[in-house]
Coordinates of C-alpha atoms and ligand atoms in Angstrom, one line a residue:
M1 CA 105.4 107.5 71.7
I2 CA 106.5 105.7 74.6
Q3 CA 105.7 102.3 75.1
L4 CA 103.6 101.3 78.3
I5 CA 103.3 98.1 80.1
N6 CA 101.2 96.6 82.4
V7 CA 102.8 94.6 85.0
D8 CA 100.7 92.0 86.7
K9 CA 101.3 88.5 87.7
N10 CA 101.6 86.9 84.4
Y11 CA 103.5 89.6 83.2
L12 CA 106.3 88.4 85.6
N13 CA 105.5 84.7 85.7
G14 CA 109.0 82.7 84.8
K15 CA 110.8 85.6 86.0
W16 CA 111.6 85.7 89.7
P17 CA 115.1 85.1 90.9
K18 CA 115.7 81.6 92.4
R19 CA 118.4 80.6 95.0
Q20 CA 121.0 78.5 93.2
N21 CA 122.8 75.6 95.2
N22 CA 126.7 76.6 94.8
S23 CA 125.5 80.3 96.2
Y24 CA 126.2 81.8 99.5
K25 CA 125.2 85.1 101.4
G26 CA 127.6 87.0 99.1
S27 CA 125.8 85.9 96.1
Y28 CA 122.9 88.0 96.9
G29 CA 124.1 91.8 97.3
H30 CA 125.6 93.4 100.3
I31 CA 122.9 96.0 100.8
L32 CA 123.8 99.1 102.8
V33 CA 120.8 101.3 103.5
I34 CA 121.5 105.0 104.7
A35 CA 118.6 105.9 106.7
G36 CA 116.8 106.9 110.1
N37 CA 117.9 110.5 112.4
S38 CA 117.1 110.2 116.1
Q39 CA 113.5 111.4 115.2
Y40 CA 112.2 108.8 112.0
G41 CA 114.3 105.5 113.4
G42 CA 111.6 103.2 112.3
A43 CA 112.1 104.7 108.5
G44 CA 115.8 102.9 108.9
I45 CA 114.4 99.8 110.6
L46 CA 111.4 98.8 107.8
A47 CA 113.8 99.6 104.9
S48 CA 117.0 97.4 106.3
S49 CA 114.2 94.8 107.6
A50 CA 112.4 94.9 104.1
A51 CA 115.7 93.9 102.7
V52 CA 116.8 91.2 104.6
Y53 CA 113.3 89.2 104.3
S54 CA 113.6 89.9 100.4
G55 CA 116.3 88.0 100.6
G56 CA 119.3 90.1 100.6
G57 CA 122.4 88.3 101.4
L58 CA 124.0 90.8 103.7
V59 CA 122.3 94.0 105.1
T60 CA 123.9 97.0 106.8
L61 CA 122.0 100.0 107.9
A62 CA 124.0 103.2 108.7
T63 CA 121.8 105.5 110.9
D64 CA 121.8 107.6 114.2
P65 CA 123.4 105.5 116.9
S66 CA 119.9 106.2 119.2
N67 CA 118.9 103.4 117.2
F68 CA 120.9 100.6 117.4
T69 CA 119.0 98.8 120.5
A70 CA 115.8 98.8 118.5
V71 CA 117.0 97.9 115.2
H72 CA 119.3 95.0 117.3
S73 CA 116.0 93.9 119.0
T74 CA 113.7 94.0 115.9
T75 CA 116.2 92.6 113.1
A76 CA 119.3 90.8 114.3
E77 CA 120.3 90.1 110.7
V78 CA 121.1 93.8 110.4
M79 CA 124.4 94.9 110.6
L80 CA 124.8 98.9 112.3
I81 CA 127.3 101.5 111.6
N82 CA 126.8 105.7 112.9
F83 CA 125.8 107.5 109.9
M84 CA 127.9 110.4 110.6
D85 CA 131.4 108.6 111.0
F86 CA 132.5 108.9 107.3
S87 CA 135.5 106.6 107.9
E88 CA 133.1 103.6 108.9
L89 CA 130.4 104.7 106.5
G90 CA 133.5 104.7 103.2
N91 CA 134.3 101.3 104.4
A92 CA 130.9 100.4 103.8
L93 CA 130.6 102.4 100.8
K94 CA 133.7 100.5 99.0
T95 CA 131.9 97.3 100.1
A96 CA 128.0 97.9 99.3
T97 CA 126.7 96.5 96.1
I98 CA 123.3 98.2 96.1
V99 CA 123.0 101.2 98.3
V100 CA 119.7 103.1 99.8
I101 CA 119.4 106.6 101.1
G102 CA 117.1 108.9 102.2
P103 CA 114.2 107.1 104.3
G104 CA 114.2 109.3 107.3
L105 CA 117.2 110.8 106.7
G106 CA 115.6 114.4 107.9
L107 CA 116.8 117.6 106.5
A108 CA 119.3 118.6 109.1
A109 CA 123.1 119.9 108.1
E110 CA 124.4 116.7 109.0
S111 CA 122.0 115.1 106.8
L112 CA 122.8 117.2 103.7
R113 CA 126.7 116.5 104.7
I114 CA 125.7 112.7 104.5
L115 CA 124.1 112.7 101.3
R116 CA 126.9 114.6 99.4
Y117 CA 129.8 112.4 100.8
V118 CA 127.7 109.4 99.7
L119 CA 127.2 111.0 96.1
E120 CA 130.9 111.6 96.1
K121 CA 132.3 108.3 97.0
I122 CA 130.1 105.8 95.5
N123 CA 131.1 103.3 93.1
P124 CA 129.6 104.4 89.8
V125 CA 128.5 100.9 89.0
V126 CA 126.4 100.8 92.2
P127 CA 122.8 101.1 92.0
L128 CA 121.7 104.0 94.1
I129 CA 118.1 104.4 95.4
I130 CA 117.0 107.7 96.4
D131 CA 114.0 108.3 98.8
G132 CA 112.4 110.5 101.2
S133 CA 114.4 113.1 102.4
A134 CA 117.4 112.8 100.2
I135 CA 115.2 113.6 97.3
D136 CA 113.9 116.5 99.1
L137 CA 117.7 117.2 100.1
I138 CA 118.1 117.4 96.4
A139 CA 115.3 119.5 95.3
D140 CA 116.2 122.0 98.2
N141 CA 119.7 122.4 97.1
Q142 CA 119.4 121.7 93.4
I143 CA 122.4 118.9 93.7
K144 CA 122.7 117.8 90.0
I145 CA 122.6 113.6 90.3
T146 CA 125.5 112.4 87.8
H147 CA 125.1 109.1 89.0
P148 CA 124.7 106.4 86.3
K149 CA 122.8 104.5 88.3
A150 CA 120.3 106.2 90.4
I151 CA 116.6 105.4 90.8
F152 CA 114.3 108.3 92.4
T153 CA 111.4 106.7 94.5
P154 CA 109.3 109.7 95.0
H155 CA 105.4 110.3 96.2
Q156 CA 103.7 113.0 94.9
M157 CA 104.8 115.6 96.9
E158 CA 108.5 114.9 96.8
W159 CA 107.8 114.4 93.1
Q160 CA 106.8 118.0 92.9
R161 CA 109.8 119.2 94.9
L162 CA 112.0 117.5 92.5
S163 CA 110.9 118.2 89.0
G164 CA 108.5 121.2 89.5
I165 CA 105.5 119.7 88.5
K166 CA 102.9 120.3 90.5
I167 CA 100.8 117.2 91.4
S168 CA 97.6 118.2 89.4
N169 CA 99.8 118.5 86.3
Q170 CA 101.8 115.2 87.1
L171 CA 100.8 113.4 83.5
P172 CA 102.5 111.0 81.6
V173 CA 103.7 113.4 79.0
A174 CA 105.5 116.1 81.7
N175 CA 106.8 113.3 83.7
Q176 CA 108.3 111.5 80.9
A177 CA 110.1 114.9 79.9
M178 CA 111.6 115.3 83.2
V179 CA 112.8 111.8 83.8
D180 CA 114.4 112.5 80.4
Q181 CA 116.0 115.5 81.5
L182 CA 117.1 114.0 85.1
D183 CA 118.4 111.1 82.9
S184 CA 117.4 108.4 86.0
I185 CA 114.9 105.9 86.6
V186 CA 111.8 107.1 88.6
I187 CA 109.3 105.3 90.6
L188 CA 106.6 107.7 91.0
K189 CA 104.5 106.1 93.9
H190 CA 100.8 106.1 94.1
F191 CA 97.6 104.0 93.0
Q192 CA 98.9 101.8 90.3
T193 CA 102.4 103.7 90.8
E194 CA 104.4 104.1 87.6
I195 CA 107.9 103.5 86.3
Y196 CA 109.7 105.6 84.3
H197 CA 112.6 105.1 82.4
P198 CA 114.6 107.9 80.5
H199 CA 114.0 107.9 76.8
G200 CA 112.5 104.7 77.7
E201 CA 109.5 102.6 78.3
R202 CA 106.7 103.3 80.9
Q203 CA 105.7 100.5 83.2
K204 CA 102.2 101.0 85.4
I205 CA 101.9 98.3 88.1
I206 CA 98.5 96.6 88.4
A207 CA 98.7 96.0 92.3
G208 CA 98.1 98.2 95.4
N209 CA 95.5 99.6 97.4
P210 CA 94.6 102.1 99.8
G211 CA 95.6 99.8 102.8
M212 CA 98.8 101.2 101.9
A213 CA 98.0 104.7 102.9
T214 CA 100.2 104.3 106.0
G215 CA 103.5 105.7 107.4
G216 CA 106.3 103.7 106.3
S217 CA 105.2 101.7 103.4
G218 CA 107.6 103.8 101.0
D219 CA 110.1 103.2 103.3
V220 CA 109.8 99.6 103.2
L221 CA 109.4 99.5 99.4
T222 CA 113.3 100.6 99.2
G223 CA 114.6 97.6 100.9
I224 CA 112.3 95.5 98.9
L225 CA 113.6 96.8 95.7
A226 CA 117.3 96.8 96.7
A227 CA 116.9 93.4 97.5
L228 CA 115.3 92.2 94.3
I229 CA 117.9 94.4 92.2
A230 CA 120.5 92.1 94.4
Q231 CA 119.0 89.1 92.7
S232 CA 118.1 89.6 89.2
D233 CA 120.0 89.5 86.3
S234 CA 119.3 93.4 85.3
L235 CA 118.6 96.6 87.1
S236 CA 115.4 97.5 85.0
L237 CA 114.2 93.8 86.0
G238 CA 114.8 94.3 89.8
I239 CA 113.1 97.6 89.8
T240 CA 109.8 95.8 88.3
L241 CA 110.1 92.7 90.2
G242 CA 110.4 94.8 93.6
T243 CA 108.0 97.0 93.0
F244 CA 105.3 94.9 91.8
L245 CA 106.3 92.5 94.7
H246 CA 105.5 95.5 97.4
S247 CA 101.8 96.0 96.2
F248 CA 101.1 92.3 95.3
V249 CA 101.9 91.5 98.9
A250 CA 100.1 94.5 100.3
D251 CA 97.0 93.1 98.5
Q252 CA 97.1 89.7 100.1
I253 CA 97.2 91.2 103.1
Y254 CA 94.1 93.9 102.2
E255 CA 92.1 91.0 101.5
T256 CA 92.0 90.1 105.3
E257 CA 93.0 93.3 107.0
S258 CA 92.0 97.0 107.0
V259 CA 95.1 98.5 107.0
V260 CA 98.4 97.0 105.9
L261 CA 101.1 97.6 107.9
P262 CA 104.4 98.0 106.7
H263 CA 106.1 95.9 109.5
R264 CA 103.3 92.9 108.6
L265 CA 104.3 93.4 104.8
I266 CA 107.9 92.5 105.7
Q267 CA 107.1 89.4 107.8
Q268 CA 104.5 88.1 104.6
V269 CA 107.3 88.6 101.8
P270 CA 109.3 85.4 102.1
K271 CA 106.7 83.0 102.1
I272 CA 104.5 85.1 99.0
L273 CA 108.0 85.1 97.2
K274 CA 108.7 81.4 97.3
D275 CA 105.1 81.2 96.0
L276 CA 105.9 83.4 93.1
Q277 CA 109.3 81.7 92.2
Ligands
LIG301 N1 108.3 105.9 110.9 C1 109.0 106.6 110.7 O1 110.3 106.5 110.7 C2 108.6 107.2 109.5 C3 109.6 108.2 108.4 N2 109.3 108.7 107.3 C4 109.8 109.6 106.7 O2 109.8 111.1 107.1 C5 110.2 112.1 105.9 C6 109.0 113.3 105.5 O3 108.2 112.1 104.8 P1 106.5 112.5 104.5 O4 106.5 111.5 103.7 O5 106.2 112.0 105.9 O6 106.5 114.2 104.7 P2 106.8 115.0 103.0 O7 107.6 114.8 102.3 O8 107.0 116.0 103.7 O9 105.0 114.7 102.5 C7 104.3 115.1 103.5 C8 103.7 116.4 102.6 O10 103.7 116.2 101.0 C9 101.8 116.4 100.9 N3 101.4 115.2 99.9 C10 101.1 115.2 99.1 N4 100.4 114.6 98.5 C11 101.3 113.3 99.2 C12 100.8 112.1 98.8 N5 100.8 111.3 97.6 N6 102.1 111.6 99.6 C13 102.7 111.7 100.8 N7 102.4 113.4 100.7 C14 101.6 114.0 100.3 C15 101.3 116.6 102.1 O11 99.8 117.1 102.2 P3 98.9 116.8 103.7 O12 98.8 115.5 104.4 O13 99.6 117.8 104.5 O14 98.0 117.2 102.9 C16 102.4 116.7 103.2 O15 101.9 118.3 103.2 C17 110.8 110.8 104.9 O16 112.3 111.1 105.4 C18 110.2 109.7 105.3 O17 111.1 108.6 105.1 C19 108.0 108.3 107.0 O18 108.1 107.6 105.9 C20 106.9 107.9 107.9 C21 107.1 107.0 108.7
LIG302 N1 95.6 104.8 98.1 C1 96.7 104.4 97.3 N2 96.5 103.2 96.8 C2 97.6 102.3 96.4 N3 98.9 102.8 97.0 C3 99.0 103.7 97.9 C4 98.2 104.2 98.3 N4 98.4 105.2 99.0 C5 100.0 105.1 99.6 N5 100.1 103.6 98.6 C6 101.7 103.3 98.6 O1 102.2 103.6 99.8 C7 103.3 103.5 99.3 C8 103.4 105.7 100.4 O2 105.1 105.8 99.7 P1 105.4 107.0 101.0 O3 104.3 108.2 100.7 O4 106.8 107.1 100.6 O5 105.5 106.4 102.3 P2 106.2 106.7 103.7 O6 107.5 107.8 103.6 O7 105.5 106.9 104.7 O8 107.1 105.2 103.9 C9 104.1 103.8 98.1 O9 104.2 102.9 97.5 C10 102.5 104.1 97.3 O10 102.6 103.8 95.7
LIG303 MG1 108.3 107.9 102.0

């Protein structure tokens, strides 16, 4: 019987990472976000900005060059490379300590080439957060993920495509069996998102609200996750903290605002994270 853990504010008390006096930007990760084709540039902006605002030390966005000006004008802290330039992408993969791939990447042949290149070149010790279009590309092309630190962040339809389990049948026993087979951590997003560990515990996030049901919410989660993983002692703790923080910040906004706009969620993270520390 797999153990279920309810994750709320009390459960995470004392577990939030604090910045140390003798630290520098390199102490808080070099996050590489590979996201945003010419149609979905916003997904790349949201994911990379979320990583910056959640405390990632250095953040590079590999994206379609048509997004460069918009990225510079929204989050000047983000560094940029062309995701189709494999020489630049290869260099970025050598220095990255955490990689996000998929938000707004699209399903074009070029997107698939980028995904395959990253899966081939990524250092096996580097956590890889796989979201959005990257999940669909993996499902469509039946790509077997052997990366030891892969973390999937599907919404219910993406999970259906990846696992073959219809949304109406997405119950813990069936989900857990598929996670065991995938041998990767899966963050299954919905109301009270669940984190499944292969052959391990299942966590339920006791936070979140329907104001989050708006395009871009999941893109923001990837950046928050990357930054919290970068700052945490263990991969599994970083995943729990990041997933909870995303919904917890959203709940503060939803108290006074009818919809949780993803860019506003990002702006609130530094203050709320400081309060939690
Ligand atoms: N600003 C930007 O750049 C943005 C860019 N984005 C990027 O766009 C890419 C495509 O991602 P996507 O999620 O929009 O599309 P897709 O994967 O086809 O899913 C939609 C289909 O699934 C169904 N569905 C059923 N249950 C569901 C559930 N719980 N949650 C969600 N959907 C559910 C749903 O059913 P329907 O609504 O038709 O009833 C529909 O048929 C991806 O890379 C993403 O990162 C977005 O982040 C938006 C902001
Ligand atoms: N009704 C809801 N209640 C709580 N959380 C929700 C609800 N609807 C969506 N969310 C959250 O919003 C996010 C949506 O992710 P996703 O569908 O990938 O968005 P996008 O791809 O548009 O960025 C997830 O974190 C999910 O848990
Ligand atoms: Mg998404």
